[in-house]
Amino acid sequence: PAPTSGGSGNVGVITVAGTIVDGKAGPGTAGGETISRLVLDGLAKKNLKALVVRVDSPGGSALASEQIRQAVLQAKARGLPVVVSMGGLAASGGYWVATAGDTIFAEPNTITGSIGIFG
């Protein structure tokens, strides 16, 4: 989609950092339920004009990775541009989450790829 210009609204920023695990998790670990709920809650407020997903993860649970990816796809379904920013590591499930973005930025030293047997 074309970039949103002007107008009101916020840019939502969600971070997927650490090992991706099933269920809820606090800082330093990416809980599929926790992160997807944060994305969906942000969408429910209907004041977002774009979503940035920062990924710095070695991956982890395939189910939790897909749960996060599906929440990001909900943002796309609502017409929001989704930009993914990869940190130092976006591998396996982190890479899978990133595939939902419209645009993906990686740093020169980002290690990415390898979605394993579930791809």
mmCIF file with all atom_site columns, C-alpha atoms in Angstrom:
data_model
loop_
_atom_site.group_PDB
_atom_site.id
_atom_site.type_symbol
_atom_site.label_atom_id
_atom_site.label_alt_id
_atom_site.label_comp_id
_atom_site.label_asym_id
_atom_site.label_entity_id
_atom_site.label_seq_id
_atom_site.pdbx_PDB_ins_code
_atom_site.Cartn_x
_atom_site.Cartn_y
_atom_site.Cartn_z
_atom_site.occupancy
_atom_site.B_iso_or_equiv
_atom_site.pdbx_formal_charge
_atom_site.auth_seq_id
_atom_site.auth_comp_id
_atom_site.auth_asym_id
_atom_site.auth_atom_id
_atom_site.pdbx_PDB_model_num
ATOM 1   C CA . PRO A 1 1   ? 0.000  0.000   0.000  1.00 0.00 ? 1   PRO A CA 1
ATOM 2   C CA . ALA A 1 2   ? 0.963  3.599   -0.463 1.00 0.00 ? 2   ALA A CA 1
ATOM 3   C CA . PRO A 1 3   ? 2.453  5.364   2.560  1.00 0.00 ? 3   PRO A CA 1
ATOM 4   C CA . THR A 1 4   ? -0.047 7.240   4.677  1.00 0.00 ? 4   THR A CA 1
ATOM 5   C CA . SER A 1 5   ? 0.478  10.954  4.403  1.00 0.00 ? 5   SER A CA 1
ATOM 6   C CA . GLY A 1 6   ? -0.654 13.546  6.885  1.00 0.00 ? 6   GLY A CA 1
ATOM 7   C CA . GLY A 1 7   ? -3.837 13.095  8.812  1.00 0.00 ? 7   GLY A CA 1
ATOM 8   C CA . SER A 1 8   ? -4.275 12.042  12.371 1.00 0.00 ? 8   SER A CA 1
ATOM 9   C CA . GLY A 1 9   ? -3.344 8.794   13.977 1.00 0.00 ? 9   GLY A CA 1
ATOM 10  C CA . ASN A 1 10  ? -0.416 7.101   15.571 1.00 0.00 ? 10  ASN A CA 1
ATOM 11  C CA . VAL A 1 11  ? 2.270  4.765   14.377 1.00 0.00 ? 11  VAL A CA 1
ATOM 12  C CA . GLY A 1 12  ? 2.131  1.602   16.452 1.00 0.00 ? 12  GLY A CA 1
ATOM 13  C CA . VAL A 1 13  ? 5.469  0.022   17.336 1.00 0.00 ? 13  VAL A CA 1
ATOM 14  C CA . ILE A 1 14  ? 5.666  -3.554  18.583 1.00 0.00 ? 14  ILE A CA 1
ATOM 15  C CA . THR A 1 15  ? 8.865  -5.359  19.536 1.00 0.00 ? 15  THR A CA 1
ATOM 16  C CA . VAL A 1 16  ? 9.413  -9.078  19.102 1.00 0.00 ? 16  VAL A CA 1
ATOM 17  C CA . ALA A 1 17  ? 12.621 -9.616  21.077 1.00 0.00 ? 17  ALA A CA 1
ATOM 18  C CA . GLY A 1 18  ? 14.086 -12.741 22.593 1.00 0.00 ? 18  GLY A CA 1
ATOM 19  C CA . THR A 1 19  ? 12.962 -16.315 22.207 1.00 0.00 ? 19  THR A CA 1
ATOM 20  C CA . ILE A 1 20  ? 9.410  -16.653 20.904 1.00 0.00 ? 20  ILE A CA 1
ATOM 21  C CA . VAL A 1 21  ? 7.361  -18.763 23.321 1.00 0.00 ? 21  VAL A CA 1
ATOM 22  C CA . ASP A 1 22  ? 3.769  -19.941 23.606 1.00 0.00 ? 22  ASP A CA 1
ATOM 23  C CA . GLY A 1 23  ? 1.405  -18.010 25.865 1.00 0.00 ? 23  GLY A CA 1
ATOM 24  C CA . LYS A 1 24  ? 2.194  -14.940 27.905 1.00 0.00 ? 24  LYS A CA 1
ATOM 25  C CA . ALA A 1 25  ? 5.675  -13.600 28.590 1.00 0.00 ? 25  ALA A CA 1
ATOM 26  C CA . GLY A 1 26  ? 7.316  -10.511 30.021 1.00 0.00 ? 26  GLY A CA 1
ATOM 27  C CA . PRO A 1 27  ? 10.176 -8.375  28.705 1.00 0.00 ? 27  PRO A CA 1
ATOM 28  C CA . GLY A 1 28  ? 13.100 -10.291 27.216 1.00 0.00 ? 28  GLY A CA 1
ATOM 29  C CA . THR A 1 29  ? 10.918 -13.103 25.872 1.00 0.00 ? 29  THR A CA 1
ATOM 30  C CA . ALA A 1 30  ? 8.373  -12.837 23.070 1.00 0.00 ? 30  ALA A CA 1
ATOM 31  C CA . GLY A 1 31  ? 5.132  -14.471 24.209 1.00 0.00 ? 31  GLY A CA 1
ATOM 32  C CA . GLY A 1 32  ? 2.843  -15.215 21.277 1.00 0.00 ? 32  GLY A CA 1
ATOM 33  C CA . GLU A 1 33  ? -0.283 -14.428 23.278 1.00 0.00 ? 33  GLU A CA 1
ATOM 34  C CA . THR A 1 34  ? 1.188  -11.280 24.834 1.00 0.00 ? 34  THR A CA 1
ATOM 35  C CA . ILE A 1 35  ? 2.435  -9.743  21.590 1.00 0.00 ? 35  ILE A CA 1
ATOM 36  C CA . SER A 1 36  ? -0.566 -10.673 19.469 1.00 0.00 ? 36  SER A CA 1
ATOM 37  C CA . ARG A 1 37  ? -2.884 -9.234  22.145 1.00 0.00 ? 37  ARG A CA 1
ATOM 38  C CA . LEU A 1 38  ? -0.934 -5.958  22.169 1.00 0.00 ? 38  LEU A CA 1
ATOM 39  C CA . VAL A 1 39  ? -1.236 -5.687  18.378 1.00 0.00 ? 39  VAL A CA 1
ATOM 40  C CA . LEU A 1 40  ? -4.954 -6.505  18.391 1.00 0.00 ? 40  LEU A CA 1
ATOM 41  C CA . ASP A 1 41  ? -5.615 -4.080  21.272 1.00 0.00 ? 41  ASP A CA 1
ATOM 42  C CA . GLY A 1 42  ? -3.845 -1.347  19.318 1.00 0.00 ? 42  GLY A CA 1
ATOM 43  C CA . LEU A 1 43  ? -5.978 -2.099  16.258 1.00 0.00 ? 43  LEU A CA 1
ATOM 44  C CA . ALA A 1 44  ? -9.165 -2.036  18.347 1.00 0.00 ? 44  ALA A CA 1
ATOM 45  C CA . LYS A 1 45  ? -8.512 1.597   19.290 1.00 0.00 ? 45  LYS A CA 1
ATOM 46  C CA . LYS A 1 46  ? -8.754 2.502   15.578 1.00 0.00 ? 46  LYS A CA 1
ATOM 47  C CA . ASN A 1 47  ? -6.246 5.335   15.837 1.00 0.00 ? 47  ASN A CA 1
ATOM 48  C CA . LEU A 1 48  ? -3.264 3.724   14.104 1.00 0.00 ? 48  LEU A CA 1
ATOM 49  C CA . LYS A 1 49  ? -2.129 4.811   10.664 1.00 0.00 ? 49  LYS A CA 1
ATOM 50  C CA . ALA A 1 50  ? 0.799  2.362   10.409 1.00 0.00 ? 50  ALA A CA 1
ATOM 51  C CA . LEU A 1 51  ? 2.502  -0.451  12.283 1.00 0.00 ? 51  LEU A CA 1
ATOM 52  C CA . VAL A 1 52  ? 6.232  -0.970  12.809 1.00 0.00 ? 52  VAL A CA 1
ATOM 53  C CA . VAL A 1 53  ? 7.352  -4.428  13.926 1.00 0.00 ? 53  VAL A CA 1
ATOM 54  C CA . ARG A 1 54  ? 10.861 -4.561  15.387 1.00 0.00 ? 54  ARG A CA 1
ATOM 55  C CA . VAL A 1 55  ? 12.222 -8.112  15.309 1.00 0.00 ? 55  VAL A CA 1
ATOM 56  C CA . ASP A 1 56  ? 15.314 -9.171  17.246 1.00 0.00 ? 56  ASP A CA 1
ATOM 57  C CA . SER A 1 57  ? 14.720 -12.862 17.852 1.00 0.00 ? 57  SER A CA 1
ATOM 58  C CA . PRO A 1 58  ? 16.325 -16.246 17.230 1.00 0.00 ? 58  PRO A CA 1
ATOM 59  C CA . GLY A 1 59  ? 12.831 -17.724 16.858 1.00 0.00 ? 59  GLY A CA 1
ATOM 60  C CA . GLY A 1 60  ? 11.278 -20.394 19.003 1.00 0.00 ? 60  GLY A CA 1
ATOM 61  C CA . SER A 1 61  ? 7.751  -21.764 19.007 1.00 0.00 ? 61  SER A CA 1
ATOM 62  C CA . ALA A 1 62  ? 6.254  -22.179 15.525 1.00 0.00 ? 62  ALA A CA 1
ATOM 63  C CA . LEU A 1 63  ? 2.746  -21.782 16.965 1.00 0.00 ? 63  LEU A CA 1
ATOM 64  C CA . ALA A 1 64  ? 3.561  -18.554 18.803 1.00 0.00 ? 64  ALA A CA 1
ATOM 65  C CA . SER A 1 65  ? 5.385  -17.161 15.747 1.00 0.00 ? 65  SER A CA 1
ATOM 66  C CA . GLU A 1 66  ? 2.319  -17.800 13.614 1.00 0.00 ? 66  GLU A CA 1
ATOM 67  C CA . GLN A 1 67  ? 0.058  -16.245 16.276 1.00 0.00 ? 67  GLN A CA 1
ATOM 68  C CA . ILE A 1 68  ? 2.118  -13.036 16.135 1.00 0.00 ? 68  ILE A CA 1
ATOM 69  C CA . ARG A 1 69  ? 2.241  -13.129 12.327 1.00 0.00 ? 69  ARG A CA 1
ATOM 70  C CA . GLN A 1 70  ? -1.556 -13.473 12.139 1.00 0.00 ? 70  GLN A CA 1
ATOM 71  C CA . ALA A 1 71  ? -2.017 -10.408 14.379 1.00 0.00 ? 71  ALA A CA 1
ATOM 72  C CA . VAL A 1 72  ? 0.294  -8.422  12.090 1.00 0.00 ? 72  VAL A CA 1
ATOM 73  C CA . LEU A 1 73  ? -1.702 -9.636  9.080  1.00 0.00 ? 73  LEU A CA 1
ATOM 74  C CA . GLN A 1 74  ? -4.834 -8.233  10.766 1.00 0.00 ? 74  GLN A CA 1
ATOM 75  C CA . ALA A 1 75  ? -3.198 -4.791  10.601 1.00 0.00 ? 75  ALA A CA 1
ATOM 76  C CA . LYS A 1 76  ? -2.595 -5.291  6.875  1.00 0.00 ? 76  LYS A CA 1
ATOM 77  C CA . ALA A 1 77  ? -6.181 -6.450  6.391  1.00 0.00 ? 77  ALA A CA 1
ATOM 78  C CA . ARG A 1 78  ? -7.307 -3.120  7.848  1.00 0.00 ? 78  ARG A CA 1
ATOM 79  C CA . GLY A 1 79  ? -5.221 -1.261  5.285  1.00 0.00 ? 79  GLY A CA 1
ATOM 80  C CA . LEU A 1 80  ? -2.366 -0.242  7.571  1.00 0.00 ? 80  LEU A CA 1
ATOM 81  C CA . PRO A 1 81  ? 1.120  -0.180  6.093  1.00 0.00 ? 81  PRO A CA 1
ATOM 82  C CA . VAL A 1 82  ? 3.339  -2.610  8.020  1.00 0.00 ? 82  VAL A CA 1
ATOM 83  C CA . VAL A 1 83  ? 7.078  -2.000  8.193  1.00 0.00 ? 83  VAL A CA 1
ATOM 84  C CA . VAL A 1 84  ? 9.422  -4.588  9.694  1.00 0.00 ? 84  VAL A CA 1
ATOM 85  C CA . SER A 1 85  ? 12.744 -3.533  11.175 1.00 0.00 ? 85  SER A CA 1
ATOM 86  C CA . MET A 1 86  ? 15.180 -6.373  11.804 1.00 0.00 ? 86  MET A CA 1
ATOM 87  C CA . GLY A 1 87  ? 17.714 -6.039  14.596 1.00 0.00 ? 87  GLY A CA 1
ATOM 88  C CA . GLY A 1 88  ? 20.828 -8.159  14.960 1.00 0.00 ? 88  GLY A CA 1
ATOM 89  C CA . LEU A 1 89  ? 18.894 -11.422 14.673 1.00 0.00 ? 89  LEU A CA 1
ATOM 90  C CA . ALA A 1 90  ? 15.673 -12.304 12.886 1.00 0.00 ? 90  ALA A CA 1
ATOM 91  C CA . ALA A 1 91  ? 15.936 -16.045 12.407 1.00 0.00 ? 91  ALA A CA 1
ATOM 92  C CA . SER A 1 92  ? 13.501 -18.919 12.266 1.00 0.00 ? 92  SER A CA 1
ATOM 93  C CA . GLY A 1 93  ? 10.234 -17.732 13.900 1.00 0.00 ? 93  GLY A CA 1
ATOM 94  C CA . GLY A 1 94  ? 11.533 -14.146 13.913 1.00 0.00 ? 94  GLY A CA 1
ATOM 95  C CA . TYR A 1 95  ? 11.984 -14.392 10.152 1.00 0.00 ? 95  TYR A CA 1
ATOM 96  C CA . TRP A 1 96  ? 8.495  -15.893 9.829  1.00 0.00 ? 96  TRP A CA 1
ATOM 97  C CA . VAL A 1 97  ? 6.942  -12.964 11.705 1.00 0.00 ? 97  VAL A CA 1
ATOM 98  C CA . ALA A 1 98  ? 8.844  -10.557 9.429  1.00 0.00 ? 98  ALA A CA 1
ATOM 99  C CA . THR A 1 99  ? 7.331  -12.065 6.270  1.00 0.00 ? 99  THR A CA 1
ATOM 100 C CA . ALA A 1 100 ? 4.032  -10.328 7.096  1.00 0.00 ? 100 ALA A CA 1
ATOM 101 C CA . GLY A 1 101 ? 5.539  -6.874  6.479  1.00 0.00 ? 101 GLY A CA 1
ATOM 102 C CA . ASP A 1 102 ? 4.944  -4.738  3.410  1.00 0.00 ? 102 ASP A CA 1
ATOM 103 C CA . THR A 1 103 ? 8.506  -3.473  3.689  1.00 0.00 ? 103 THR A CA 1
ATOM 104 C CA . ILE A 1 104 ? 11.379 -5.149  5.526  1.00 0.00 ? 104 ILE A CA 1
ATOM 105 C CA . PHE A 1 105 ? 14.541 -3.355  6.610  1.00 0.00 ? 105 PHE A CA 1
ATOM 106 C CA . ALA A 1 106 ? 17.573 -5.299  7.790  1.00 0.00 ? 106 ALA A CA 1
ATOM 107 C CA . GLU A 1 107 ? 20.780 -3.920  9.229  1.00 0.00 ? 107 GLU A CA 1
ATOM 108 C CA . PRO A 1 108 ? 24.029 -4.760  7.413  1.00 0.00 ? 108 PRO A CA 1
ATOM 109 C CA . ASN A 1 109 ? 24.917 -7.235  10.164 1.00 0.00 ? 109 ASN A CA 1
ATOM 110 C CA . THR A 1 110 ? 21.458 -8.781  10.665 1.00 0.00 ? 110 THR A CA 1
ATOM 111 C CA . ILE A 1 111 ? 21.469 -12.569 10.768 1.00 0.00 ? 111 ILE A CA 1
ATOM 112 C CA . THR A 1 112 ? 18.242 -13.761 9.179  1.00 0.00 ? 112 THR A CA 1
ATOM 113 C CA . GLY A 1 113 ? 16.651 -16.742 7.470  1.00 0.00 ? 113 GLY A CA 1
ATOM 114 C CA . SER A 1 114 ? 16.218 -20.439 8.265  1.00 0.00 ? 114 SER A CA 1
ATOM 115 C CA . ILE A 1 115 ? 12.538 -21.059 8.889  1.00 0.00 ? 115 ILE A CA 1
ATOM 116 C CA . GLY A 1 116 ? 13.262 -24.729 9.405  1.00 0.00 ? 116 GLY A CA 1
ATOM 117 C CA . ILE A 1 117 ? 11.023 -27.666 8.774  1.00 0.00 ? 117 ILE A CA 1
ATOM 118 C CA . PHE A 1 118 ? 7.772  -25.745 9.238  1.00 0.00 ? 118 PHE A CA 1
ATOM 119 C CA . GLY A 1 119 ? 8.386  -23.674 6.069  1.00 0.00 ? 119 GLY A CA 1
#
